[in-house]
Short mmCIF file of C-alpha atoms and ligand atoms in Angstrom, two decimals:
data_model
loop_
_atom_site.label_atom_id
_atom_site.label_comp_id
_atom_site.label_asym_id
_atom_site.label_seq_id
_atom_site.Cartn_x
_atom_site.Cartn_y
_atom_site.Cartn_z
CA MET A 221 -57.93 -28.78 6.63
CA LYS A 222 -54.99 -28.87 4.20
CA ARG A 223 -51.57 -28.94 5.84
CA LEU A 224 -48.89 -28.02 3.34
CA LYS A 225 -45.18 -28.32 3.97
CA ILE A 226 -43.13 -25.70 2.15
CA ALA A 227 -39.34 -25.90 1.82
CA LEU A 228 -37.82 -22.43 1.67
CA ILE A 229 -34.54 -21.89 -0.19
CA PRO A 230 -33.91 -18.13 -0.10
CA GLY A 231 -30.53 -18.59 -1.83
CA ASP A 232 -28.44 -15.50 -2.53
CA GLY A 233 -28.63 -11.74 -2.94
CA ILE A 234 -32.12 -10.40 -3.50
CA GLY A 235 -33.44 -13.98 -3.42
CA LYS A 236 -33.47 -13.68 0.38
CA GLU A 237 -35.16 -10.28 0.31
CA VAL A 238 -37.99 -11.13 -2.07
CA LEU A 239 -38.69 -14.57 -0.62
CA GLN A 240 -39.45 -13.01 2.75
CA GLU A 241 -42.26 -11.02 1.15
CA GLY A 242 -43.71 -14.12 -0.50
CA VAL A 243 -43.63 -15.92 2.85
CA LYS A 244 -45.55 -13.00 4.36
CA VAL A 245 -48.25 -13.57 1.73
CA LEU A 246 -48.38 -17.29 2.56
CA LYS A 247 -48.69 -16.46 6.27
CA THR A 248 -51.52 -14.06 5.47
CA ILE A 249 -53.36 -16.79 3.59
CA ASP A 250 -52.76 -19.16 6.49
CA LYS A 251 -54.25 -16.57 8.88
CA ILE A 252 -57.35 -15.81 6.80
CA ASP A 253 -58.18 -19.26 5.43
CA ASN A 254 -59.29 -21.76 8.06
CA ASN A 255 -58.73 -24.62 5.64
CA LEU A 256 -55.10 -23.93 4.80
CA PHE A 257 -52.15 -24.35 7.07
CA PHE A 258 -48.53 -23.92 6.00
CA GLU A 259 -45.47 -25.35 7.68
CA PHE A 260 -42.11 -23.89 6.67
CA GLU A 261 -38.60 -25.22 6.85
CA GLU A 262 -35.71 -23.10 5.64
CA PHE A 263 -32.58 -24.46 3.96
CA PRO A 264 -29.40 -22.35 3.99
CA TRP A 265 -28.20 -23.56 0.57
CA GLY A 266 -26.64 -21.25 -1.98
CA CYS A 267 -23.34 -19.50 -2.64
CA ASP A 268 -22.55 -18.64 1.01
CA TYR A 269 -23.05 -22.30 1.81
CA TYR A 270 -20.72 -23.18 -1.09
CA VAL A 271 -17.98 -20.87 0.17
CA LYS A 272 -18.17 -22.52 3.63
CA ASN A 273 -18.78 -26.13 2.61
CA GLY A 274 -17.58 -26.51 -0.98
CA LYS A 275 -21.05 -27.45 -2.18
CA MET A 276 -24.25 -25.62 -3.03
CA MET A 277 -26.52 -27.99 -1.11
CA ASP A 278 -26.22 -31.04 1.14
CA ASP A 279 -25.30 -34.27 -0.63
CA ASN A 280 -28.65 -35.74 0.38
CA GLY A 281 -30.46 -32.48 -0.40
CA LEU A 282 -33.03 -34.06 -2.70
CA GLU A 283 -33.78 -36.70 -0.09
CA GLN A 284 -34.41 -33.89 2.43
CA LEU A 285 -36.74 -32.10 0.04
CA LYS A 286 -38.68 -34.98 -1.43
CA ASP A 287 -41.50 -35.09 1.13
CA PHE A 288 -42.36 -31.40 0.94
CA ASP A 289 -45.50 -30.30 -0.86
CA ALA A 290 -43.59 -27.52 -2.61
CA ILE A 291 -40.23 -25.79 -2.76
CA TYR A 292 -40.14 -22.00 -2.78
CA LEU A 293 -36.86 -20.58 -4.04
CA GLY A 294 -35.49 -17.01 -4.12
CA ALA A 295 -32.51 -16.93 -6.48
CA VAL A 296 -28.98 -18.25 -6.64
CA GLY A 297 -25.73 -16.73 -7.83
CA HIS A 298 -22.87 -14.68 -6.43
CA PRO A 299 -19.73 -13.32 -8.07
CA SER A 300 -17.60 -15.51 -5.74
CA VAL A 301 -18.93 -18.72 -7.32
CA PRO A 302 -18.89 -19.50 -11.06
CA ASP A 303 -22.43 -19.18 -12.41
CA HIS A 304 -22.41 -22.63 -13.99
CA VAL A 305 -21.61 -24.13 -10.58
CA SER A 306 -24.37 -22.26 -8.70
CA LEU A 307 -26.88 -23.08 -11.41
CA TRP A 308 -26.03 -26.73 -12.00
CA ASP A 309 -25.39 -27.73 -8.38
CA LEU A 310 -28.60 -26.36 -6.92
CA LEU A 311 -31.30 -25.15 -9.27
CA LEU A 312 -30.79 -27.63 -12.09
CA LYS A 313 -30.12 -30.43 -9.61
CA ILE A 314 -33.59 -29.89 -8.17
CA ARG A 315 -35.33 -29.40 -11.53
CA LYS A 316 -33.73 -32.53 -12.98
CA GLY A 317 -33.68 -34.65 -9.83
CA PHE A 318 -37.40 -34.09 -9.33
CA ASP A 319 -38.17 -34.45 -13.03
CA GLN A 320 -39.83 -31.03 -13.10
CA TYR A 321 -40.06 -31.18 -16.84
CA VAL A 322 -42.66 -28.44 -17.23
CA ASN A 323 -41.71 -24.82 -16.70
CA LEU A 324 -44.66 -22.43 -16.72
CA ARG A 325 -44.07 -18.75 -17.31
CA GLU A 326 -47.00 -16.39 -17.64
CA ILE A 327 -46.46 -13.30 -19.78
CA THR A 328 -49.22 -10.97 -18.66
CA LEU A 329 -49.32 -7.21 -18.91
CA PHE A 330 -51.05 -5.87 -15.81
CA ASN A 331 -50.98 -2.24 -16.74
CA GLN A 332 -50.37 -0.46 -20.02
CA SER A 333 -47.87 1.92 -18.43
CA LEU A 334 -45.50 -1.01 -17.76
CA THR A 335 -44.82 -2.00 -21.35
CA PRO A 336 -42.19 -0.28 -23.47
CA LEU A 337 -44.20 -1.29 -26.55
CA LYS A 338 -46.11 1.52 -28.11
CA ASP A 339 -49.81 0.94 -28.82
CA LYS A 340 -49.95 -2.34 -26.87
CA SER A 341 -52.28 -2.78 -23.95
CA GLU A 342 -53.36 -5.46 -21.46
CA LYS A 343 -55.50 -7.23 -24.05
CA ASP A 344 -52.52 -7.65 -26.41
CA ILE A 345 -50.07 -9.24 -23.98
CA ASP A 346 -51.51 -12.17 -22.08
CA PHE A 347 -50.06 -15.58 -22.80
CA LEU A 348 -48.44 -18.61 -21.23
CA VAL A 349 -45.04 -20.01 -22.19
CA ILE A 350 -44.57 -23.72 -21.51
CA ARG A 351 -40.86 -24.41 -21.55
CA GLU A 352 -39.28 -27.86 -21.68
CA ASN A 353 -37.31 -28.05 -18.44
CA SER A 354 -35.44 -31.33 -18.26
CA GLU A 355 -33.29 -31.85 -21.34
CA GLY A 356 -32.70 -30.14 -24.70
CA GLU A 357 -29.87 -27.65 -24.79
CA TYR A 358 -29.51 -27.82 -20.98
CA ALA A 359 -28.89 -31.57 -20.88
CA GLY A 360 -25.35 -30.93 -19.65
CA VAL A 361 -23.83 -33.24 -22.24
CA GLY A 362 -20.61 -32.35 -23.97
CA GLU A 363 -16.88 -32.51 -24.07
CA TRP A 364 -13.93 -30.16 -23.66
CA MET A 365 -10.99 -31.50 -25.62
CA ASN A 366 -7.37 -30.37 -25.84
CA LYS A 367 -8.09 -27.76 -23.16
CA GLY A 368 -5.79 -24.77 -23.27
CA THR A 369 -4.14 -25.78 -26.56
CA PRO A 370 -4.52 -24.28 -30.03
CA GLU A 371 -6.48 -27.44 -30.93
CA GLU A 372 -9.06 -26.78 -28.25
CA VAL A 373 -12.55 -28.03 -29.18
CA VAL A 374 -15.72 -27.74 -27.10
CA LEU A 375 -18.91 -29.68 -27.76
CA GLN A 376 -22.23 -28.88 -26.08
CA THR A 377 -24.77 -31.47 -27.13
CA SER A 378 -28.52 -30.93 -27.11
CA VAL A 379 -30.55 -33.96 -26.13
CA PHE A 380 -34.10 -34.38 -27.40
CA SER A 381 -35.50 -37.76 -26.45
CA ARG A 382 -38.81 -38.97 -27.86
CA LYS A 383 -40.16 -39.34 -24.32
CA GLY A 384 -38.99 -35.86 -23.29
CA THR A 385 -40.23 -34.15 -26.43
CA GLU A 386 -43.57 -35.92 -26.55
CA ARG A 387 -44.43 -35.31 -22.93
CA ILE A 388 -43.87 -31.55 -22.98
CA ILE A 389 -45.73 -31.10 -26.26
CA ARG A 390 -48.60 -33.28 -25.07
CA TYR A 391 -48.77 -31.29 -21.83
CA ALA A 392 -49.02 -28.09 -23.88
CA PHE A 393 -51.79 -29.51 -26.08
CA GLU A 394 -53.74 -30.59 -23.01
CA GLU A 395 -53.39 -27.10 -21.55
CA ALA A 396 -54.46 -25.49 -24.83
CA ARG A 397 -57.49 -27.79 -25.02
CA ARG A 398 -58.41 -27.10 -21.39
CA GLN A 399 -58.13 -23.34 -21.83
CA LYS A 400 -59.64 -23.43 -25.35
CA LYS A 401 -56.65 -21.50 -26.70
CA SER A 402 -54.33 -21.78 -29.67
CA LEU A 403 -50.92 -23.42 -29.31
CA THR A 404 -47.74 -22.07 -30.91
CA SER A 405 -44.61 -24.18 -31.18
CA ILE A 406 -41.31 -22.28 -31.34
CA SER A 407 -38.29 -24.09 -32.76
CA LYS A 408 -35.53 -23.68 -35.32
CA GLY A 409 -35.93 -26.51 -37.82
CA ASN A 410 -34.13 -24.76 -40.64
CA ALA A 411 -30.73 -24.53 -38.93
CA LEU A 412 -30.84 -27.24 -36.26
CA ASN A 413 -31.32 -30.03 -38.74
CA TYR A 414 -31.59 -32.91 -36.26
CA SER A 415 -33.04 -31.71 -32.98
CA MET A 416 -35.49 -29.14 -34.25
CA VAL A 417 -36.62 -31.15 -37.27
CA PHE A 418 -37.44 -33.87 -34.75
CA TRP A 419 -39.23 -31.37 -32.46
CA ASP A 420 -41.37 -30.13 -35.37
CA GLN A 421 -42.16 -33.69 -36.42
CA VAL A 422 -43.33 -34.64 -32.91
CA PHE A 423 -45.39 -31.43 -32.70
CA ASN A 424 -47.11 -32.35 -35.98
CA GLU A 425 -47.69 -35.96 -34.90
CA ILE A 426 -49.28 -34.98 -31.60
CA SER A 427 -51.35 -32.23 -33.18
CA GLN A 428 -53.28 -35.00 -35.03
CA GLU A 429 -54.68 -36.10 -31.66
CA TYR A 430 -55.96 -32.58 -30.92
CA PRO A 431 -57.94 -31.45 -33.98
CA ASP A 432 -59.80 -28.97 -31.76
CA VAL A 433 -56.59 -27.02 -30.96
CA LYS A 434 -55.52 -24.39 -33.48
CA THR A 435 -51.76 -24.54 -33.97
CA TYR A 436 -48.98 -22.31 -35.24
CA SER A 437 -45.29 -23.02 -35.68
CA TYR A 438 -42.60 -20.32 -35.79
CA LEU A 439 -38.84 -20.21 -36.05
CA VAL A 440 -37.38 -18.72 -32.88
CA ASP A 441 -35.97 -15.69 -34.71
CA ALA A 442 -39.37 -14.80 -36.18
CA ALA A 443 -41.04 -15.53 -32.84
CA SER A 444 -38.68 -13.06 -31.08
CA MET A 445 -39.80 -10.40 -33.51
CA TYR A 446 -43.48 -11.22 -32.95
CA PHE A 447 -43.01 -11.08 -29.16
CA ILE A 448 -42.24 -7.39 -29.71
CA LYS A 449 -44.29 -6.45 -32.74
CA GLU A 450 -47.38 -8.63 -32.38
CA PRO A 451 -47.52 -10.29 -28.97
CA GLU A 452 -51.27 -10.64 -29.43
CA ARG A 453 -50.52 -13.60 -31.75
CA PHE A 454 -49.68 -15.79 -28.77
CA GLU A 455 -52.02 -17.60 -26.37
CA ILE A 456 -50.10 -20.70 -25.33
CA VAL A 457 -46.53 -21.30 -26.46
CA VAL A 458 -44.47 -24.48 -26.20
CA THR A 459 -40.74 -24.36 -26.72
CA THR A 460 -37.37 -25.82 -25.80
CA ASN A 461 -35.33 -25.27 -22.67
CA LEU A 462 -32.93 -22.67 -24.12
CA PHE A 463 -35.42 -20.84 -26.33
CA GLY A 464 -37.91 -20.72 -23.46
CA ASP A 465 -35.28 -19.33 -21.12
CA ILE A 466 -34.40 -16.50 -23.47
CA LEU A 467 -37.88 -15.74 -24.78
CA THR A 468 -39.39 -15.47 -21.33
CA ASP A 469 -36.88 -12.77 -20.34
CA LEU A 470 -38.08 -10.98 -23.45
CA GLY A 471 -41.61 -11.64 -22.25
CA ALA A 472 -40.67 -10.11 -18.89
CA ALA A 473 -39.24 -7.06 -20.65
CA ILE A 474 -42.52 -6.33 -22.45
CA THR A 475 -44.58 -6.66 -19.27
CA GLY A 476 -42.61 -4.59 -16.75
CA GLY A 477 -39.27 -6.31 -16.32
CA LEU A 478 -37.73 -9.13 -14.33
CA GLY A 479 -39.14 -7.87 -11.04
CA LEU A 480 -42.54 -9.01 -12.25
CA ALA A 481 -41.90 -12.42 -13.80
CA ALA A 482 -42.48 -15.76 -12.10
CA GLY A 483 -41.87 -19.36 -13.06
CA ALA A 484 -43.24 -22.70 -11.85
CA ASN A 485 -41.30 -25.96 -12.24
CA ILE A 486 -43.73 -28.84 -12.25
CA ASN A 487 -43.71 -32.60 -12.40
CA PRO A 488 -47.27 -33.04 -13.71
CA GLU A 489 -47.49 -36.64 -12.45
CA ARG A 490 -46.90 -35.19 -8.96
CA GLN A 491 -44.31 -37.85 -8.12
CA PHE A 492 -42.01 -35.11 -6.83
CA PRO A 493 -42.51 -31.69 -5.27
CA PRO A 494 -42.79 -28.67 -7.58
CA MET A 495 -40.58 -25.60 -7.25
CA PHE A 496 -41.79 -22.00 -7.50
CA GLU A 497 -39.45 -19.07 -8.07
CA PRO A 498 -39.19 -15.60 -9.53
CA ILE A 499 -37.33 -15.97 -12.83
CA HIS A 500 -34.83 -13.24 -12.01
CA GLY A 501 -31.39 -13.89 -10.52
CA SER A 502 -29.74 -12.72 -7.33
CA ALA A 503 -29.10 -9.21 -8.76
CA PRO A 504 -25.75 -8.48 -7.05
CA ASP A 505 -26.00 -4.88 -8.28
CA ILE A 506 -28.91 -4.11 -5.93
CA ALA A 507 -28.60 -6.88 -3.31
CA GLY A 508 -28.61 -5.77 0.33
CA LYS A 509 -30.21 -2.40 -0.41
CA GLY A 510 -33.78 -3.52 0.25
CA ILE A 511 -35.00 -2.15 -3.07
CA ALA A 512 -35.70 -5.33 -5.05
CA ASN A 513 -39.17 -5.76 -6.46
CA PRO A 514 -40.90 -8.59 -4.56
CA LEU A 515 -43.85 -8.94 -6.96
CA ALA A 516 -42.31 -11.74 -9.07
CA ALA A 517 -41.76 -13.77 -5.90
CA ILE A 518 -45.32 -13.00 -4.81
CA TRP A 519 -46.66 -14.02 -8.21
CA SER A 520 -44.86 -17.35 -7.62
CA VAL A 521 -47.08 -17.82 -4.58
CA ALA A 522 -50.10 -17.38 -6.88
CA GLN A 523 -48.74 -20.15 -9.11
CA MET A 524 -48.23 -22.30 -6.01
CA MET A 525 -51.87 -21.78 -5.01
CA GLU A 526 -53.02 -22.87 -8.45
CA TYR A 527 -50.90 -26.02 -8.16
CA PHE A 528 -52.56 -26.72 -4.78
CA HIS A 529 -56.00 -26.36 -6.45
CA GLU A 530 -56.60 -23.12 -4.56
CA GLY A 531 -57.54 -21.13 -7.65
CA ASN A 532 -59.40 -18.48 -5.63
CA TRP A 533 -56.21 -17.56 -3.84
CA LYS A 534 -54.37 -17.39 -7.13
CA ASP A 535 -57.00 -14.96 -8.43
CA TYR A 536 -56.90 -12.85 -5.26
CA ILE A 537 -53.10 -12.51 -5.41
CA ILE A 538 -53.06 -11.66 -9.11
CA GLU A 539 -55.83 -9.13 -8.62
CA SER A 540 -53.97 -7.59 -5.67
CA ILE A 541 -50.84 -7.20 -7.81
CA ARG A 542 -52.97 -5.54 -10.48
CA VAL A 543 -54.47 -3.09 -7.96
CA LEU A 544 -51.06 -2.29 -6.44
CA LEU A 545 -49.60 -1.54 -9.87
CA LYS A 546 -52.59 0.56 -10.84
CA GLU A 547 -52.59 2.72 -7.72
CA GLY A 548 -48.84 3.18 -8.27
CA ARG A 549 -48.01 4.50 -4.79
CA TYR A 550 -45.91 1.59 -3.55
CA LEU A 551 -43.70 0.68 -6.48
CA THR A 552 -40.03 -0.25 -6.28
CA ARG A 553 -37.39 1.62 -8.30
CA ASP A 554 -37.37 -0.77 -11.26
CA LEU A 555 -40.98 0.31 -11.84
CA GLY A 556 -40.25 3.99 -11.37
CA GLY A 557 -41.24 4.19 -7.68
CA LYS A 558 -39.33 4.78 -4.47
CA SER A 559 -40.66 2.06 -2.19
CA LEU A 560 -38.59 -0.50 -0.39
CA THR A 561 -39.11 -4.22 -0.93
CA THR A 562 -40.85 -4.53 2.44
CA GLU A 563 -43.14 -1.54 1.81
CA THR A 564 -44.34 -3.01 -1.49
CA GLY A 565 -44.86 -6.38 0.21
CA ASP A 566 -46.80 -4.81 3.10
CA ARG A 567 -49.06 -2.84 0.76
CA LEU A 568 -49.77 -5.97 -1.27
CA ILE A 569 -50.85 -7.75 1.91
CA GLU A 570 -53.13 -4.84 2.88
CA ILE A 571 -54.81 -4.95 -0.54
CA LEU A 572 -55.13 -8.73 -0.44
CA THR A 573 -56.59 -8.77 3.05
CA GLN A 574 -59.08 -6.04 2.24
CA MET A 575 -60.13 -7.73 -1.00
CA VAL A 576 -60.77 -11.07 0.68
CA THR A 577 -62.60 -9.50 3.64
CA GLU A 578 -64.86 -7.47 1.34
CA ASN A 579 -65.62 -10.52 -0.75
CA LYS A 580 -66.48 -12.60 2.30
CA SER A 581 -68.91 -10.01 3.58
CA LYS A 582 -70.78 -9.91 0.26
N1 NAD B 53 -33.14 -18.53 -11.07
C1 NAD B 53 -31.98 -18.06 -10.63
O1 NAD B 53 -31.62 -18.30 -9.49
C2 NAD B 53 -31.14 -17.21 -11.54
C3 NAD B 53 -31.66 -16.70 -12.73
C4 NAD B 53 -30.86 -15.81 -13.48
C5 NAD B 53 -29.59 -15.48 -13.04
N2 NAD B 53 -29.11 -16.05 -11.88
C6 NAD B 53 -27.82 -15.64 -11.31
O2 NAD B 53 -27.98 -14.34 -10.74
C7 NAD B 53 -26.76 -13.61 -10.84
C8 NAD B 53 -27.00 -12.28 -11.52
O3 NAD B 53 -27.42 -12.52 -12.86
P1 NAD B 53 -27.94 -11.39 -13.84
O4 NAD B 53 -27.44 -10.07 -13.39
O5 NAD B 53 -27.68 -11.85 -15.21
O6 NAD B 53 -29.53 -11.44 -13.71
P2 NAD B 53 -30.49 -10.80 -12.60
O7 NAD B 53 -31.86 -11.28 -12.91
O8 NAD B 53 -29.98 -11.09 -11.25
O9 NAD B 53 -30.41 -9.20 -12.83
C9 NAD B 53 -30.56 -8.59 -14.09
C10 NAD B 53 -30.96 -7.12 -13.89
O10 NAD B 53 -32.32 -7.06 -13.46
C11 NAD B 53 -32.41 -6.40 -12.20
N3 NAD B 53 -33.38 -7.17 -11.39
C12 NAD B 53 -33.53 -8.50 -11.34
N4 NAD B 53 -34.49 -8.83 -10.48
C13 NAD B 53 -34.96 -7.68 -9.97
C14 NAD B 53 -35.97 -7.36 -9.00
N5 NAD B 53 -36.70 -8.32 -8.38
N6 NAD B 53 -36.19 -6.08 -8.70
C15 NAD B 53 -35.49 -5.10 -9.31
N7 NAD B 53 -34.54 -5.33 -10.22
C16 NAD B 53 -34.26 -6.60 -10.55
C17 NAD B 53 -31.02 -6.46 -11.58
O11 NAD B 53 -30.81 -5.41 -10.69
C18 NAD B 53 -30.13 -6.43 -12.81
O12 NAD B 53 -29.90 -5.09 -13.18
C19 NAD B 53 -25.79 -14.50 -11.60
O13 NAD B 53 -24.99 -15.18 -10.65
C20 NAD B 53 -26.70 -15.50 -12.31
O14 NAD B 53 -26.10 -16.76 -12.56
C21 NAD B 53 -29.87 -16.87 -11.12
#
């Protein structure tokens, strides 16, 4: 029997609402599968915590989290706290502190009706973006000089170390080899004449070790256009922290929106716990109304199952999402339905339970 300890950080706004639905899915798995047992501990960290305590998480927060098998996060952010504080003092602290240098974001169209792209269907939009998650443009290095004066100058430095660049690109090549798919690198070597020239060079160097993997290399501006016009070009994509952040929101937009997009933060050496989260934020505009789409958070549970080598459960969850979207009766407003977050979550669990039971009896 596998006992897995999950740290829950619901965070702020709709983060709390959608995480509850994901936890219901985990509890369903726990109930059905005699070999899996989940233990949960919830942490109250986020913007409310900041307002009361002047910090987003406990000072020894990473110490408290380090022995968990996974962290499951809702979302952080509230208008009462500057966004750079809520992001850097919780989310990025965990990603960096636990060296979760791989960010996995699947861009999969479940149902043709969900894409705003004309003439594109499920077979055209199905790829994985591997985003560098520990350095690059989000290294947090810079300077703010002569603040508030006419001579004010701000520097935000990107950091691309050989170790950091090689390890993400190598990870992507390994994944492409394993899945027998092509690998596309997205950079900007023409304008960013140090960092992105270096990125392209490392990509070329490592590609020599993987002659079996077909490669492509695009500038980020061209790649943005192809995401819309020809998404079928992509199978596996590797890119930098900033480009990956932006492009995957675009990826979400062509597959049904932020309510359907999940992201996994992984330390592949498994020295530290991974963190699973929907990629959307706390959505203050709809928070507290019970109308947020929980499917991104539920998809995160599927990614968690894959990380735990429980691929069957990943497949069941993904298939259940597909069925729920196809039947179209329990969709939240962002997808054109009228259901509440909890109703969508409950229906998902019904579909999942039925699917597993039917499969067992075969
Ligand atoms: N990972 C994170 O925790 C994360 C990510 C992005 C933004 N943020 C924070 O969230 C706050 C709001 O940021 P934002 O408005 O730019 O982005 P957002 O993702 O919160 O919302 C963008 C839009 O998408 C909608 N939306 C998002 N998720 C949805 C869901 N599950 N169901 C239905 N609609 C959904 C929102 O209603 C909003 O109109 C800010 O404080 C920001 O810093 C946090």
